[in-house]
Short mmCIF file of C-alpha atoms in Angstrom, two decimals:
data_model
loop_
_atom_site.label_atom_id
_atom_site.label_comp_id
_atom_site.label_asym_id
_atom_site.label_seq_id
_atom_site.Cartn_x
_atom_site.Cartn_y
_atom_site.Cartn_z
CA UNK A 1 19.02 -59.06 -73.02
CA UNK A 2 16.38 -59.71 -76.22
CA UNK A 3 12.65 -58.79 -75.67
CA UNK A 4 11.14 -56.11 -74.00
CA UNK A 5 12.45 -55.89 -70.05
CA UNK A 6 9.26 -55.25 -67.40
CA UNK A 7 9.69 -52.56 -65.33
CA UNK A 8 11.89 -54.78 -62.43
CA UNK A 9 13.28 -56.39 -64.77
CA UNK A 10 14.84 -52.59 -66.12
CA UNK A 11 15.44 -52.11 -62.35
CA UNK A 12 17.34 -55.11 -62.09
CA UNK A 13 19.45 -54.19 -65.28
CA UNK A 14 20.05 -50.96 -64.35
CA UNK A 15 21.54 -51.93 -60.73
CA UNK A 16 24.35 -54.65 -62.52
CA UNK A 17 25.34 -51.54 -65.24
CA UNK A 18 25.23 -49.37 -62.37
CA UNK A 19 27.67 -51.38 -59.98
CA UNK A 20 29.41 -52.93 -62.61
CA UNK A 21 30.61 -48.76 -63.28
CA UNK A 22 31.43 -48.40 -59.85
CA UNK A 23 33.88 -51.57 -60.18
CA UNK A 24 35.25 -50.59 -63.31
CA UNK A 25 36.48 -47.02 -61.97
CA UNK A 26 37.81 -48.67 -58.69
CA UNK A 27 39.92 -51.70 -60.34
CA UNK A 28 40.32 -50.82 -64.16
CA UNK A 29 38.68 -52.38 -66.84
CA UNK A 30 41.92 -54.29 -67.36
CA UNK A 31 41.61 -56.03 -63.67
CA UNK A 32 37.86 -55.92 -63.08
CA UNK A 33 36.31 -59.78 -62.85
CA UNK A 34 32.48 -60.57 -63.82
CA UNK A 35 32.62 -62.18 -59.72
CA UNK A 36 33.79 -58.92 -58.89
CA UNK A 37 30.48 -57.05 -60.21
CA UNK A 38 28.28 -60.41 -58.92
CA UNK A 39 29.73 -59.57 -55.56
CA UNK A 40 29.08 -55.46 -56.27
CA UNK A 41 25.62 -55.94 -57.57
CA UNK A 42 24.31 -59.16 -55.47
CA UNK A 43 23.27 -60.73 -58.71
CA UNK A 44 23.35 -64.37 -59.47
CA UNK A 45 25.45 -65.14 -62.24
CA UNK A 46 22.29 -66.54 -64.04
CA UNK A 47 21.19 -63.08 -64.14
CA UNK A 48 24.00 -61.40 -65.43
CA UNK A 49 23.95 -63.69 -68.64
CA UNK A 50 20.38 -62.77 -68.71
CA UNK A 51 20.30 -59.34 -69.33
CA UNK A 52 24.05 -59.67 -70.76
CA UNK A 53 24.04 -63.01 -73.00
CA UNK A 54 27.08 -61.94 -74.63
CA UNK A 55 29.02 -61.67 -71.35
CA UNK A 56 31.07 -58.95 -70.27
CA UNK A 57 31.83 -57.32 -74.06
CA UNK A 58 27.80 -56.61 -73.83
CA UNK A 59 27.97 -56.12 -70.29
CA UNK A 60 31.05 -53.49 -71.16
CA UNK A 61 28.79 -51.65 -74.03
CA UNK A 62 26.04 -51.11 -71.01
CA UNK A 63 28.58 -49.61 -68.95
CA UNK A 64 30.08 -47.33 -71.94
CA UNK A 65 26.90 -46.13 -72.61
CA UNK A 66 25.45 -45.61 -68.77
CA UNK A 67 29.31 -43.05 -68.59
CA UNK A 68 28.74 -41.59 -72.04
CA UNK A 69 24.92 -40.24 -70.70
CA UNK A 70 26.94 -39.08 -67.38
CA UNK A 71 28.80 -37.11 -69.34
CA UNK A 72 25.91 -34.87 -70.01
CA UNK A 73 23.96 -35.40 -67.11
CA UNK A 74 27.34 -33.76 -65.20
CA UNK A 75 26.65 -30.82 -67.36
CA UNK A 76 22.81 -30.39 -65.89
CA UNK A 77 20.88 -28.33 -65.76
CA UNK A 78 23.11 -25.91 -67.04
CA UNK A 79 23.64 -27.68 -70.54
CA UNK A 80 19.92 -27.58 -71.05
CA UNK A 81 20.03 -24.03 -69.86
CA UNK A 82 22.52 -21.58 -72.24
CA UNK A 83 19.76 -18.97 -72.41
CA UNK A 84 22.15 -16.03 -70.94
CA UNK A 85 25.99 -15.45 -70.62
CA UNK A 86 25.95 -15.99 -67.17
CA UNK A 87 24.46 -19.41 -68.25
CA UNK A 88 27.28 -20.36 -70.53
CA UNK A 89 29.78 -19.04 -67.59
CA UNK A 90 28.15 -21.56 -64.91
CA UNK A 91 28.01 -24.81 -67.45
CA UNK A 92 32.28 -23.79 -68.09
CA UNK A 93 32.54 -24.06 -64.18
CA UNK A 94 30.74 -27.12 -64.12
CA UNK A 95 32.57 -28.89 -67.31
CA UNK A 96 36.04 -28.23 -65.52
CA UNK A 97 35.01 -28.84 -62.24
CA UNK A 98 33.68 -32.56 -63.71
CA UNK A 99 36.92 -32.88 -65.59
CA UNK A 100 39.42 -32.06 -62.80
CA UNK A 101 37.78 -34.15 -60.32
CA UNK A 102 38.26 -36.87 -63.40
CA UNK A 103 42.01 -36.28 -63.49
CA UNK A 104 44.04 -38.07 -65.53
CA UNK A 105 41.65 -41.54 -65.49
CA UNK A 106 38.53 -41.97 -68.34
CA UNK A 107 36.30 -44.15 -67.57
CA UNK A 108 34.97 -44.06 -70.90
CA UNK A 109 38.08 -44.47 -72.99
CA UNK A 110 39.36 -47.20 -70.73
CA UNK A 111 35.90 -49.31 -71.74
CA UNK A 112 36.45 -48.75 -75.17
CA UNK A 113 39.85 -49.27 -75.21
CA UNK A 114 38.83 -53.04 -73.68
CA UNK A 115 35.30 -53.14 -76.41
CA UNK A 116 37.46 -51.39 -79.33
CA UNK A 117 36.81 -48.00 -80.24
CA UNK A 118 35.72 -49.36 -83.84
CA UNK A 119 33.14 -51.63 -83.07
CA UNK A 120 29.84 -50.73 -84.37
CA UNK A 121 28.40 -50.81 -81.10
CA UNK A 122 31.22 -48.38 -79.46
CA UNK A 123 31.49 -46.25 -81.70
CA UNK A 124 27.07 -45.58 -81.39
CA UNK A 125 27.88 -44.73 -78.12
CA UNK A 126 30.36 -41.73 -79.17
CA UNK A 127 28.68 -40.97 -82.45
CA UNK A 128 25.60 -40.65 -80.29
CA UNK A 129 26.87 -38.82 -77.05
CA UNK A 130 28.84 -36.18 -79.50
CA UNK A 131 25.66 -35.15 -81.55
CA UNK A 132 23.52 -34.79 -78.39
CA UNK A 133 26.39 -32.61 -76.91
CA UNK A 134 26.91 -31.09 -79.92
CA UNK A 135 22.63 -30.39 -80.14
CA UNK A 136 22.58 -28.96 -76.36
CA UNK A 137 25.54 -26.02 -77.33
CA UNK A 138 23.32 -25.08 -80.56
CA UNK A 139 20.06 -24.50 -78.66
CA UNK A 140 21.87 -22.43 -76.52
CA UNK A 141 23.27 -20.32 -79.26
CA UNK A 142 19.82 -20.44 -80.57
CA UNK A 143 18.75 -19.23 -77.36
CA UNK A 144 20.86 -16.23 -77.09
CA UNK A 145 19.79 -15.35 -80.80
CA UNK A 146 16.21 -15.57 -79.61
CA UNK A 147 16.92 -12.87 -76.87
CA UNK A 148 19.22 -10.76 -79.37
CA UNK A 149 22.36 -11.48 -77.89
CA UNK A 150 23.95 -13.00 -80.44
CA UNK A 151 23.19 -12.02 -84.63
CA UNK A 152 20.49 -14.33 -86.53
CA UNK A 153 23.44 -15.17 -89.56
CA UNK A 154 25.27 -16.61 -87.33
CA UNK A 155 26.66 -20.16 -88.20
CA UNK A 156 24.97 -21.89 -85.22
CA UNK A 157 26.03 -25.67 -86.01
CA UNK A 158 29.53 -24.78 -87.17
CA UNK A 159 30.24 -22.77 -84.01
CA UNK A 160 28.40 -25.08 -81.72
CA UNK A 161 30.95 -27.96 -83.70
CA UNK A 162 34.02 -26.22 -83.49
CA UNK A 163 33.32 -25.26 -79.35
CA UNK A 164 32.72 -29.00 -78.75
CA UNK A 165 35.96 -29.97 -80.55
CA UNK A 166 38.21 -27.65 -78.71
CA UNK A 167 36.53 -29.03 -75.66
CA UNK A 168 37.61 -32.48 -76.68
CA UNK A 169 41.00 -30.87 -77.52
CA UNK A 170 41.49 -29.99 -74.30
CA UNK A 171 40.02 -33.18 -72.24
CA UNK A 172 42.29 -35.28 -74.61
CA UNK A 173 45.70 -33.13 -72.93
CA UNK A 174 44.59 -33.11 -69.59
CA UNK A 175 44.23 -36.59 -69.66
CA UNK A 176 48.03 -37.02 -71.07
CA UNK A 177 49.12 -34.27 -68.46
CA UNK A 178 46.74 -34.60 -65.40
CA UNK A 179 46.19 -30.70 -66.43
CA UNK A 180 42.93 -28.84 -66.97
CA UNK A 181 44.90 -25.53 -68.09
CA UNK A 182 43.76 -25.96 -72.12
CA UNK A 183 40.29 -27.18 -71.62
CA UNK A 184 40.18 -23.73 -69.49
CA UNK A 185 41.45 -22.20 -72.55
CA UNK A 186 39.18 -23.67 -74.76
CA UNK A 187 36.58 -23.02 -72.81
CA UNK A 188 37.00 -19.32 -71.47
CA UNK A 189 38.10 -18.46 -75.07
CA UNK A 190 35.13 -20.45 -77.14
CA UNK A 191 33.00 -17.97 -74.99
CA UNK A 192 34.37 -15.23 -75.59
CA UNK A 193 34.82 -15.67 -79.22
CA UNK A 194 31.05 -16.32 -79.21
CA UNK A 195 30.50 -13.10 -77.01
CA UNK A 196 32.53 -10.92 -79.56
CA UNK A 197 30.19 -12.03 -82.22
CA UNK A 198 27.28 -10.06 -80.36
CA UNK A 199 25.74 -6.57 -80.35
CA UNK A 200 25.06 -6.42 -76.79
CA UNK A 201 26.53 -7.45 -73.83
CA UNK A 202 25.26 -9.55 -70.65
#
């Protein structure tokens, strides 16, 4: 859609990238028709080339981008929250708790497996999605410096990077395996590692 949207006109956009989701988790991207989502969404076809002029690549994009902020909005409020261990402890249980009930299926990976992962546009979506992940774990650490829990020299950016990649680590297996056992790993061990590099405890 070009121009600036009113604020039905948002609503309206919202509810096709909305439904259009739900039918790409039920069918696949692979099967998924644009008369499916008009059926889904009870919008004319007029108005899906309105807000989507491109068609269903754009249409597609919307989508990637509506499950790459559902990624983090999964995580709330305890993402926003890593101001005490017990914190960190309840965002883990959340994490795998989002990632089991995920399984084996990405809804995110199967969009931009269909967009290609190295379009410009795609590839926003991760770049974007990985620093604002990436930004929630350092206030956290941040947080528990503030509090004294954790040493002011600590390397807040390189730990907060390397506990987001072994998270990715271990979403990337349990996808191949249907497993969640090394993203539990990752997880129970990023924590402690980070716990160990305190002078106090909980």
């Amino acid at each position: 859609m070009r121009g600036q949207l009113t604020a039905k006109g948002k609503a309206t956009r919202r509810r096709i990238v909305e439904g259009a989701a739900e039918v790409l988790r039920e069918r696949g991207v692979a099967s998924a028709t644009l008369d499916d989502i008009i059926v889904r969404t009870s919008a004319s076809k007029s108005q899906l080339f309105h807000y989507f002029p491109d068609g269903k690549e754009e249409l597609l994009l919307a989508v990637a981008q509506f499950e790459a902020d559902r990624v983090l909005e999964d995580q709330q409020p305890y993402l926003s929250r890593l101001d005490s261990w017990e914190a960190w402890e309840q965002w883990r249980d959340v994490v795998i708790k989002r990632y089991e009930a995920q399984g084996d299926e990405c809804p995110l990976g199967s969009l931009f497996s269909q967009v290609g992962r190295s379009t410009p546009g795609a590839r926003a979506i991760v770049v974007e999605l990985m620093r604002r992940w990436q930004e929630n774990l350092a206030a956290g650490i941040r947080s528990l410096q503030a509090s004294g829990r954790l040493p002011d020299g600590l390397d807040v950016d390189a730990r907060a990077a390397a506990l987001l990649a072994a998270i990715q680590g271990g979403v990337s297996i349990l996808l191949s395996t249907g497993r969640s056992t090394h993203l539990r790993a990752a997880l129970d061990l990023g924590i402690a590692d980070l716990r160990r590099a305190g002078d106090t405890g909980p």
